[in-house]
Structures are given as structure tokens and as C-alpha cells.
mmCIF file of C-alpha atoms and ligand atoms in Angstrom:
data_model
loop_
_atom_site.group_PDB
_atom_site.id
_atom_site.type_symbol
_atom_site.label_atom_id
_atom_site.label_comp_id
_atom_site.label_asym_id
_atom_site.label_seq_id
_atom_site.Cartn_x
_atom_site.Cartn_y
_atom_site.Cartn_z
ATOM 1 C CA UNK A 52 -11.284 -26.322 -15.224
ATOM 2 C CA UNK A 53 -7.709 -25.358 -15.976
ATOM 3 C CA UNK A 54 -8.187 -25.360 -19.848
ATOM 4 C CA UNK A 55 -11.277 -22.561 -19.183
ATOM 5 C CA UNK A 56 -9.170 -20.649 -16.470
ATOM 6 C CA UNK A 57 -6.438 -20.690 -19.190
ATOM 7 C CA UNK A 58 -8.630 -19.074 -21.616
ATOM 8 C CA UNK A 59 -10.231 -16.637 -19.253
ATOM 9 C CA UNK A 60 -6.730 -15.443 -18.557
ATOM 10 C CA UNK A 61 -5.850 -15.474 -22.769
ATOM 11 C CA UNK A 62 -9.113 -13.065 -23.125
ATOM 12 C CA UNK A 63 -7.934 -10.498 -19.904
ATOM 13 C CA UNK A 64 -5.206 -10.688 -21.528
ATOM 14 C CA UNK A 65 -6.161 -9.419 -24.559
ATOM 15 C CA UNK A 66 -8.385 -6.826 -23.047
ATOM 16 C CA UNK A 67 -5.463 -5.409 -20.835
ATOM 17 C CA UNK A 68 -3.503 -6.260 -23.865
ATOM 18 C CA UNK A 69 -5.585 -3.144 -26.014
ATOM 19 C CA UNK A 70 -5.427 -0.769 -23.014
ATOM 20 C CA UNK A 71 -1.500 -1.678 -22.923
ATOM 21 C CA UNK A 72 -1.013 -0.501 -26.668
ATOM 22 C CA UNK A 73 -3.226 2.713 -25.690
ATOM 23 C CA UNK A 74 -0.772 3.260 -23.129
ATOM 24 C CA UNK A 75 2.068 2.745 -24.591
ATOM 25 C CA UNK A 76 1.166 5.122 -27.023
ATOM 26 C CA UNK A 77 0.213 8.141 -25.728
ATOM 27 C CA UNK A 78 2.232 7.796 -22.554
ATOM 28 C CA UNK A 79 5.233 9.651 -24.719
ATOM 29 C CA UNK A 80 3.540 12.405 -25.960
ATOM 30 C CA UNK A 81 1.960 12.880 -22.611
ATOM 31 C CA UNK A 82 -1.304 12.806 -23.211
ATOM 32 C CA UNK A 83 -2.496 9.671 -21.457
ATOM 33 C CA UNK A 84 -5.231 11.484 -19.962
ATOM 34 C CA UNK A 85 -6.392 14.183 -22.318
ATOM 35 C CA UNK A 86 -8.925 11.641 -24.165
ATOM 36 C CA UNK A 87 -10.947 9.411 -23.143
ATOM 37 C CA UNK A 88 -12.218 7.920 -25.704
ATOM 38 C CA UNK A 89 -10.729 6.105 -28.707
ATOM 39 C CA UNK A 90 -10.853 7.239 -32.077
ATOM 40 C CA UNK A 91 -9.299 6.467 -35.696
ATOM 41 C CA UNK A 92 -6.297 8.455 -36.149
ATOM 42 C CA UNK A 93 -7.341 9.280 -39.883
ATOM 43 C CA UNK A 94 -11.146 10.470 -39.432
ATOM 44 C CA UNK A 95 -11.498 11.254 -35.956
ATOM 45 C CA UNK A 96 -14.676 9.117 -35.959
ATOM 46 C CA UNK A 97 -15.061 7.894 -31.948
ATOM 47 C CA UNK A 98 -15.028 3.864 -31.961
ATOM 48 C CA UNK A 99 -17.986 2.112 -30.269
ATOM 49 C CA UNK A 100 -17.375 -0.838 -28.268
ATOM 50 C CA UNK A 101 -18.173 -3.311 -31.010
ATOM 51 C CA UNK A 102 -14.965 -1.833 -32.552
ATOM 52 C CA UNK A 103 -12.777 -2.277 -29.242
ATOM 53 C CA UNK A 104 -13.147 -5.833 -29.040
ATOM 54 C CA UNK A 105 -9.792 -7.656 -28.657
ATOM 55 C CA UNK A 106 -8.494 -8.933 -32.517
ATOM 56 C CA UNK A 107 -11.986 -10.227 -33.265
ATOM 57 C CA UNK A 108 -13.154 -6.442 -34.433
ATOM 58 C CA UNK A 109 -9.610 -6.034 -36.670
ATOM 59 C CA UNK A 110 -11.111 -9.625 -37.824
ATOM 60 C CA UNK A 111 -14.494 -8.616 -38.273
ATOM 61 C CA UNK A 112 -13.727 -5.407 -40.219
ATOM 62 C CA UNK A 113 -10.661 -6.872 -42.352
ATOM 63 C CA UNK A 114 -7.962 -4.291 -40.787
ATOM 64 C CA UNK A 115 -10.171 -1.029 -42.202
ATOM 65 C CA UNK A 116 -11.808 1.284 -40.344
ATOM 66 C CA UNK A 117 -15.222 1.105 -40.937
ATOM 67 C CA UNK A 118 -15.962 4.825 -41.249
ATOM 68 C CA UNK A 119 -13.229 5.914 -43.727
ATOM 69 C CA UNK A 120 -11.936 2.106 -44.885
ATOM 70 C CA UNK A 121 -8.024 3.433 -43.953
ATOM 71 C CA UNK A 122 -6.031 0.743 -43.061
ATOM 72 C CA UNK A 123 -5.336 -0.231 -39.553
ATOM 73 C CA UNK A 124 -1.856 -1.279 -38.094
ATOM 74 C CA UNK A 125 -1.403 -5.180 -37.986
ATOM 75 C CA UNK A 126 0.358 -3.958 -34.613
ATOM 76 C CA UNK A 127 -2.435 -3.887 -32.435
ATOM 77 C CA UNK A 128 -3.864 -7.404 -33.020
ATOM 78 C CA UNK A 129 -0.690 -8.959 -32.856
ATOM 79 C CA UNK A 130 0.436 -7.061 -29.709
ATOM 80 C CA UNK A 131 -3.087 -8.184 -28.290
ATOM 81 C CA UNK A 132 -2.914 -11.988 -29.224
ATOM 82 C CA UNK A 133 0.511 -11.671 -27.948
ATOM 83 C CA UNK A 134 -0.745 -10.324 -24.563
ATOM 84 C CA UNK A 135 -3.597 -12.587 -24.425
ATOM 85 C CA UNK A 136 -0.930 -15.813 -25.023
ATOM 86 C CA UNK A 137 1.719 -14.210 -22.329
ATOM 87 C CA UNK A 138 -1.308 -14.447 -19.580
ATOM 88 C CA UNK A 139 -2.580 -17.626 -20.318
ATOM 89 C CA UNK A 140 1.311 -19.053 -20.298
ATOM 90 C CA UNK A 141 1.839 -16.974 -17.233
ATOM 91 C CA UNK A 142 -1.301 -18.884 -15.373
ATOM 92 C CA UNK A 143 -0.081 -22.246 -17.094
ATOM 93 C CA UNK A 144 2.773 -22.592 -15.567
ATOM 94 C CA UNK A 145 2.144 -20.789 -12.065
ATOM 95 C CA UNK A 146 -1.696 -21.415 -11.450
ATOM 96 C CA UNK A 147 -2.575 -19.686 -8.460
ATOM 97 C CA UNK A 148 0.481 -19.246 -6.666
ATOM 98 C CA UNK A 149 1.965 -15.880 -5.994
ATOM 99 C CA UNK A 150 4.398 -15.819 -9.127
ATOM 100 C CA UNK A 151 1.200 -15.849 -10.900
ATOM 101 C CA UNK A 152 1.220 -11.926 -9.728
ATOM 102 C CA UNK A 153 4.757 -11.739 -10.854
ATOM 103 C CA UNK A 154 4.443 -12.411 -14.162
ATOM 104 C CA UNK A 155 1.242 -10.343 -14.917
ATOM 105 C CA UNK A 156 2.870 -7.250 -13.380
ATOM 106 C CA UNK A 157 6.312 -8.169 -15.611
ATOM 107 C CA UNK A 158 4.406 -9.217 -18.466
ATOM 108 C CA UNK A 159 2.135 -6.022 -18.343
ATOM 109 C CA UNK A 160 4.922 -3.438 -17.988
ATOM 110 C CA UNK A 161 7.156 -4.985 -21.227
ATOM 111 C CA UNK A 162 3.943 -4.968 -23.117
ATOM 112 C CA UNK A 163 3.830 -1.062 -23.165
ATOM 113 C CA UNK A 164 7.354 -1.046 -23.409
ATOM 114 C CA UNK A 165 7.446 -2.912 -26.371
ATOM 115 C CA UNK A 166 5.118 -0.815 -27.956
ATOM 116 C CA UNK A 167 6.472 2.826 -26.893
ATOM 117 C CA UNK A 168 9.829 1.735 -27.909
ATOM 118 C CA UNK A 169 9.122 0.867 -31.474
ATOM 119 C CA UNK A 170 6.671 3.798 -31.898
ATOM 120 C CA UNK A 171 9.219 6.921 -30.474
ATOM 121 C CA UNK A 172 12.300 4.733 -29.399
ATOM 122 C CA UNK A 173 11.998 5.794 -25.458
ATOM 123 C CA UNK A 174 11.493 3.560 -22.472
ATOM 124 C CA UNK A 175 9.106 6.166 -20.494
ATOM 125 C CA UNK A 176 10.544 6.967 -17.288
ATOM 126 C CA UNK A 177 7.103 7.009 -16.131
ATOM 127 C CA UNK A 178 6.164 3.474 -16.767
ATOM 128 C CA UNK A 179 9.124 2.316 -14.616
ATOM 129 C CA UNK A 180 8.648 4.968 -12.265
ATOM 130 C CA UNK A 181 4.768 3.383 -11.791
ATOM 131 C CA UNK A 182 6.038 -0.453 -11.831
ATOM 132 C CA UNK A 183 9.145 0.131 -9.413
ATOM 133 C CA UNK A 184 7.026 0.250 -5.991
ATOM 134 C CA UNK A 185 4.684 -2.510 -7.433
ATOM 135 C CA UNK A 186 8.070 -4.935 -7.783
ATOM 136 C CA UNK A 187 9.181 -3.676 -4.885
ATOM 137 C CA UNK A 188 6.228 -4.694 -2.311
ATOM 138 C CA UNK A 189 6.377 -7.779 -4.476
ATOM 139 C CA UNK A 190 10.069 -9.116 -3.624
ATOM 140 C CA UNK A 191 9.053 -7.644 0.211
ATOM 141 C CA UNK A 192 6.414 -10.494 0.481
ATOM 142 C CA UNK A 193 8.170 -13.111 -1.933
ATOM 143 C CA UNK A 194 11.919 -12.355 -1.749
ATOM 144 C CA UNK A 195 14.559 -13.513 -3.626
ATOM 145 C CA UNK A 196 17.171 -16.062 -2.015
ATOM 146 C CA UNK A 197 19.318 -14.647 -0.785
ATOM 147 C CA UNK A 198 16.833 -11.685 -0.496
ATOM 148 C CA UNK A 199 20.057 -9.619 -1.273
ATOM 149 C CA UNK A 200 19.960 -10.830 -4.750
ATOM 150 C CA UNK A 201 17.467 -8.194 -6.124
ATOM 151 C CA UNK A 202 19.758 -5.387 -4.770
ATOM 152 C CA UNK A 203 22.887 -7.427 -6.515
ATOM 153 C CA UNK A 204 21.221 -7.868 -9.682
ATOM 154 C CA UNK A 205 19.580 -4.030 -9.747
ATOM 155 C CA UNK A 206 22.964 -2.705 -9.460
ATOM 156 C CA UNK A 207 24.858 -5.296 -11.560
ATOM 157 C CA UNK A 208 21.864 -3.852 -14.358
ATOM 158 C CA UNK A 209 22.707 -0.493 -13.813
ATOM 159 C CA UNK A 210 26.041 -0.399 -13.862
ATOM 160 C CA UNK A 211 26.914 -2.946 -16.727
ATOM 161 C CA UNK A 212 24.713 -0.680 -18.638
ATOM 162 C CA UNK A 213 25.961 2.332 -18.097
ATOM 163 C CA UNK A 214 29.616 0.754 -18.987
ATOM 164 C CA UNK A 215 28.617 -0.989 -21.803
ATOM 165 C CA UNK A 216 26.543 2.609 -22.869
ATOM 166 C CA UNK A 217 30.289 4.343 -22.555
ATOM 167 C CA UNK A 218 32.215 2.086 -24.100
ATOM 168 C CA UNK A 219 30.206 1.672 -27.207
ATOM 169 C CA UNK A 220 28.537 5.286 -27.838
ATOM 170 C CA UNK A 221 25.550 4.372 -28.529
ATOM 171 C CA UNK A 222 24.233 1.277 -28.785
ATOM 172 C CA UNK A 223 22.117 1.051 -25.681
ATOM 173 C CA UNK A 224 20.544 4.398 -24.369
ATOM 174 C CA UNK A 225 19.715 5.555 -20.706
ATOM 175 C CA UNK A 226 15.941 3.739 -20.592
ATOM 176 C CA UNK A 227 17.826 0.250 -21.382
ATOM 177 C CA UNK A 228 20.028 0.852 -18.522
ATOM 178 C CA UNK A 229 17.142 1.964 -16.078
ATOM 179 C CA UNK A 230 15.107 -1.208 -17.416
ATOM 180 C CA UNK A 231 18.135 -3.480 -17.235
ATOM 181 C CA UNK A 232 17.794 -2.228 -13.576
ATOM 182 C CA UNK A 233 14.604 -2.981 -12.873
ATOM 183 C CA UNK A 234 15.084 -6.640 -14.253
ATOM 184 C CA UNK A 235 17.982 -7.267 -12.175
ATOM 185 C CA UNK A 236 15.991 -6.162 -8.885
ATOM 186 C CA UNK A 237 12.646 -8.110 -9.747
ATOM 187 C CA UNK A 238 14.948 -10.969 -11.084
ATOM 188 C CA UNK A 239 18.085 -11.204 -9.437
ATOM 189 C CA UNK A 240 21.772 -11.141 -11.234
ATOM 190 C CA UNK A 241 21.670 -14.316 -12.299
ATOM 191 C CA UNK A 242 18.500 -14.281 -14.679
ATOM 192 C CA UNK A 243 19.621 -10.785 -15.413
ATOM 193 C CA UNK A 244 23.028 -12.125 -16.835
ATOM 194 C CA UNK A 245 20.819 -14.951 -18.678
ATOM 195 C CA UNK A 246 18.662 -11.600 -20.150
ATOM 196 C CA UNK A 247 21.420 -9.882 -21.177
ATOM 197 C CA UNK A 248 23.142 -13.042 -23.420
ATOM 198 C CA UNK A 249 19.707 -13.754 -24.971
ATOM 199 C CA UNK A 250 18.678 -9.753 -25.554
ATOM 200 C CA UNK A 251 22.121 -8.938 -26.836
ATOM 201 C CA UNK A 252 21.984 -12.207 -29.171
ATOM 202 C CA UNK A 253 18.540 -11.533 -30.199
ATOM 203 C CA UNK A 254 19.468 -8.166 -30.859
ATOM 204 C CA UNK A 255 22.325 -8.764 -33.010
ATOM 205 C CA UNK A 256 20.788 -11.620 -35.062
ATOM 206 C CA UNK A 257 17.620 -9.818 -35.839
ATOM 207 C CA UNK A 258 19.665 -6.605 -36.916
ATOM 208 C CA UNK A 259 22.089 -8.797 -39.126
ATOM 209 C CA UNK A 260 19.458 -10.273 -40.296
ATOM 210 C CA UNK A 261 17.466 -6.612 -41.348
ATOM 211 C CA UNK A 262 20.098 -5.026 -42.261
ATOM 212 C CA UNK A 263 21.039 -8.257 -44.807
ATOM 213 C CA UNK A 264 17.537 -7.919 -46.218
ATOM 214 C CA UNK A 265 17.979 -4.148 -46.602
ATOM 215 C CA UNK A 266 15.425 -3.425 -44.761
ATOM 216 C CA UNK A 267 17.206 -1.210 -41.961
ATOM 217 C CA UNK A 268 20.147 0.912 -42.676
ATOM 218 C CA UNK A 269 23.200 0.312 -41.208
ATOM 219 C CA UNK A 270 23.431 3.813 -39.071
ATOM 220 C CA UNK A 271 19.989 4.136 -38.525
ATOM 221 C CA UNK A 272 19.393 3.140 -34.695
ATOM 222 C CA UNK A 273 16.210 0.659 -33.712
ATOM 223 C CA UNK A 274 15.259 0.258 -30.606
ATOM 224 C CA UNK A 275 16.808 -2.462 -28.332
ATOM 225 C CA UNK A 276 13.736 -2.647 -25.805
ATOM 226 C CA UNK A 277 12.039 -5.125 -27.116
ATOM 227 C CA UNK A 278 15.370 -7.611 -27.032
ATOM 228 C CA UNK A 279 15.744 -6.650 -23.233
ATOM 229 C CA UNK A 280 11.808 -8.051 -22.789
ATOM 230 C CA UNK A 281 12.084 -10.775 -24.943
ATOM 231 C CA UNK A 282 15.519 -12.168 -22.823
ATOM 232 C CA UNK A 283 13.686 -11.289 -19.797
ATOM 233 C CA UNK A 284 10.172 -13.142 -20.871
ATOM 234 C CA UNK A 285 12.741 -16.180 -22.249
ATOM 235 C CA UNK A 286 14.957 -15.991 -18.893
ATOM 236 C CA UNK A 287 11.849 -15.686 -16.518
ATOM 237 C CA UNK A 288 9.593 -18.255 -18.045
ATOM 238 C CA UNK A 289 12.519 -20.822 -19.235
ATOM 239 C CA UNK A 290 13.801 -20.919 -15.326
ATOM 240 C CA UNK A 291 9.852 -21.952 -14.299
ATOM 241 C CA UNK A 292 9.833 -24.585 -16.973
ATOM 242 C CA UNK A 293 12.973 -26.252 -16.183
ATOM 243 C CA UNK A 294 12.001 -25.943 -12.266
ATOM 244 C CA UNK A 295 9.140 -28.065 -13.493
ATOM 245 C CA UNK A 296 11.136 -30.480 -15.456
ATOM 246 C CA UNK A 297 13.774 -30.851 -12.841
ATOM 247 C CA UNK A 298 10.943 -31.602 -10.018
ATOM 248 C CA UNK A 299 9.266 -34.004 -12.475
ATOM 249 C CA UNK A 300 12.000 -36.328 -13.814
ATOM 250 C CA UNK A 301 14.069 -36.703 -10.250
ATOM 251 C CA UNK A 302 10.978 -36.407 -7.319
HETATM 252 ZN ZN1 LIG B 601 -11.341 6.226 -39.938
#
């Protein structure tokens, strides 16, 4: 029963996972709304639904588009497996109980973040605008303890940021600070401080490592989003699995 509920929750998550890089994608340019259906960016062709199905039509067609045989971007499968393995992990390791919602809501929002961030380097205000009340009602009926930790660790995100923004012209901009916010409300300081150590490590490994390959130059900026959600996802997922390790070895 758990193994199928785990890979019910791998294939919503690869469903929301396609609507996520949609999303994340228009959201920018502001046209979220303005089409409804999907189409190839090169021919304009409108995709049926046996081309909308979650990795298996990228699969199916080899990564062409089966009108005009252009190449599609390796992106969206991996962002969808991706999504599809953050849900099932999510329902792994919190089943049914209300973190469950948690995690889905957090694992939702860094999914478009992710992918507006590397498209157009901006953290839409929007998204976090739409998530903030969500995370809110959340740590109303499942607080932190102290329940004063959320407002600590929202403030602690903000305001590190914004010093760490002055101090270093331009390393961070001001949708890392708003999202290093957010994390420290929905997560308290302490995984915040965790996020930032692992996102600024991350960060400066993967760029080292880039800009050693030549592949990046060194005063050409990339984004430092998806860092902050990867030390978030590590932070918020690592702290439920030693929980579980800690409750298993000593009770
Ligand atoms: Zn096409």
C-alpha cells in the first residue's frame, strides 16, 4: 500500500511538476493567463494531450517536436522527474501527517522558482506573494516551537540578506532576500541558518566549479535561487530524517 501511494504521489508530482515549469515560465513575462493552451515555441503547433504527458511524451518522441522535429529542452523532463521524486520523498517520510502539506506547498513553490530563476534570473514577487498566506495559515494550525520562531527566523532572513546584499554589491539580489524570508518564517532561524551554510556552499562550489570548466564567465551573474531551494529542500528533509533516526536507534 505505501509503495503504490508512493508512486501515486511520484506521478502528481510530475503532473503538477509540468504545470510548475508552465508557471514558472510565463509568470515573468506576465502572461500566465493570456493562453491557455500549450504550444511549441518554434511552430506554434497546439500540443494534444498525448504530448503533455509527464517525461513519457519527451520519451516517446526522442526530445523533438513532432510537428517541426526542433529540439525540446532536456529542462522540462528533468524538472518533472525531479518534481515527481520530491512528492513521493515528501509522502515517504511524512505519510499522512500534516507536514505532508508542508512539504508539497514548499516543494511546489521552489519548483517554479527554480525554473523562473534560471530562465530570467527573478524570484517573482508574485509567487511569494501567492505562497505567503498559504505558509502562514499553515504555521497558525501547526506552529513552530516556540511559535515565535517563524517570526525570528523571517526577520533573521530578511535582514541577514539585506546586509549581506550591502556589503557585497551584488551577489544576492532583492528576491533572495524576500525568499530567504519566507524560509525563515515557514522554517524557523535555525533551519534557516542550516539553508544558508548549505546554499552559500553549494553556491560557491558549483560556480568554482563552472567557472574552472569555462563554462561561466567570471563577471557574468547566475542566479543563486536555486542554491537557496536546494539548502532549504537539504535542511527541511535532512531534519525529518534524522528525527527518524534519532526516534529509531534510542526509543
Ligand atoms: Zn514544433
Amino acid at each position: 500500500m505505501t509503495l503504490f501511494l508512493t508512486l501515486y504521489f511520484f506521478i502528481l508530482g510530475t503532473i503538477l511538476g509540468s504545470f510548475y515549469n508552465v508557471v514558472g515560465l510565463r509568470l515573468p513575462k506576465g502572461d500566465l493567463f493570456k493562453e491557455s493552451r500549450s504550444h511549441c515555441p518554434n511552430c506554434h503547433h497546439t500540443l494534444q494531450w498525448y504530448e503533455l504527458v509527464p517525461i513519457v511524451s519527451f520519451l516517446l518522441q526522442k526530445g523533438r517536436c513532432r510537428n517541426c522535429k526542433k529540439k525540446i529542452s532536456s529542462v522540462y523532463p528533468i524538472m518533472e522527474a525531479l518534481s515527481g521524486m520530491t512528492f513521493a520523498l515528501s509522502f515517504y517520510l511524512f505519510g499522512f501527517q500534516v507536514e505532508l502539506v508542508l512539504a508539497l506547498l514548499l516543494m511546489s513553490l521552489f519548483h517554479m522558482i527554480v525554473v523562473a530563476d534560471f530562465a530570467y534570473m527573478v524570484i517573482p514577487d508574485r509567487l511569494l506573494l501567492f505562497f505567503l498566506p498559504l505558509f502562514i495559515v499553515y504555521r497558525v494550525i501547526d506552529p513552530l516551537d516556540p511559535w515565535w520562531a517563524s517570526l525570528i527566523g523571517g526577520a533573521v532572513g530578511l535582514f541577514l540578506t539585506a546586509a549581506i546584499i550591502l556589503l557585497s554589491k551584488g551577489g544576492m539580489g532583492g528576491g533572495d532576500m524576500k525568499l530567504f524570508g519566507l524560509i525563515g518564517f515557514v522554517l524557523g532561524w535555525k533551519l534557516l541558518l542550516v539553508t544558508y551554510f548549505l546554499s552559500t556552499l553549494i553556491g560557491a562550489m558549483v560556480s568554482w566549479g563552472l567557472l574552472a570548466a569555462g563554462v561561466i564567465e567570471r563577471k557574468k551573474p547566475i542566479p543563486f535561487g536555486p542554491f537557496i531551494v536546494l539548502g532549504a529542500s537539504f535542511a527541511f528533509f535532512s531534519g525529518r530524517i534524522i528525527i527518524d533516526w534519532y526516534l529509531q536507534t534510542f526509543f
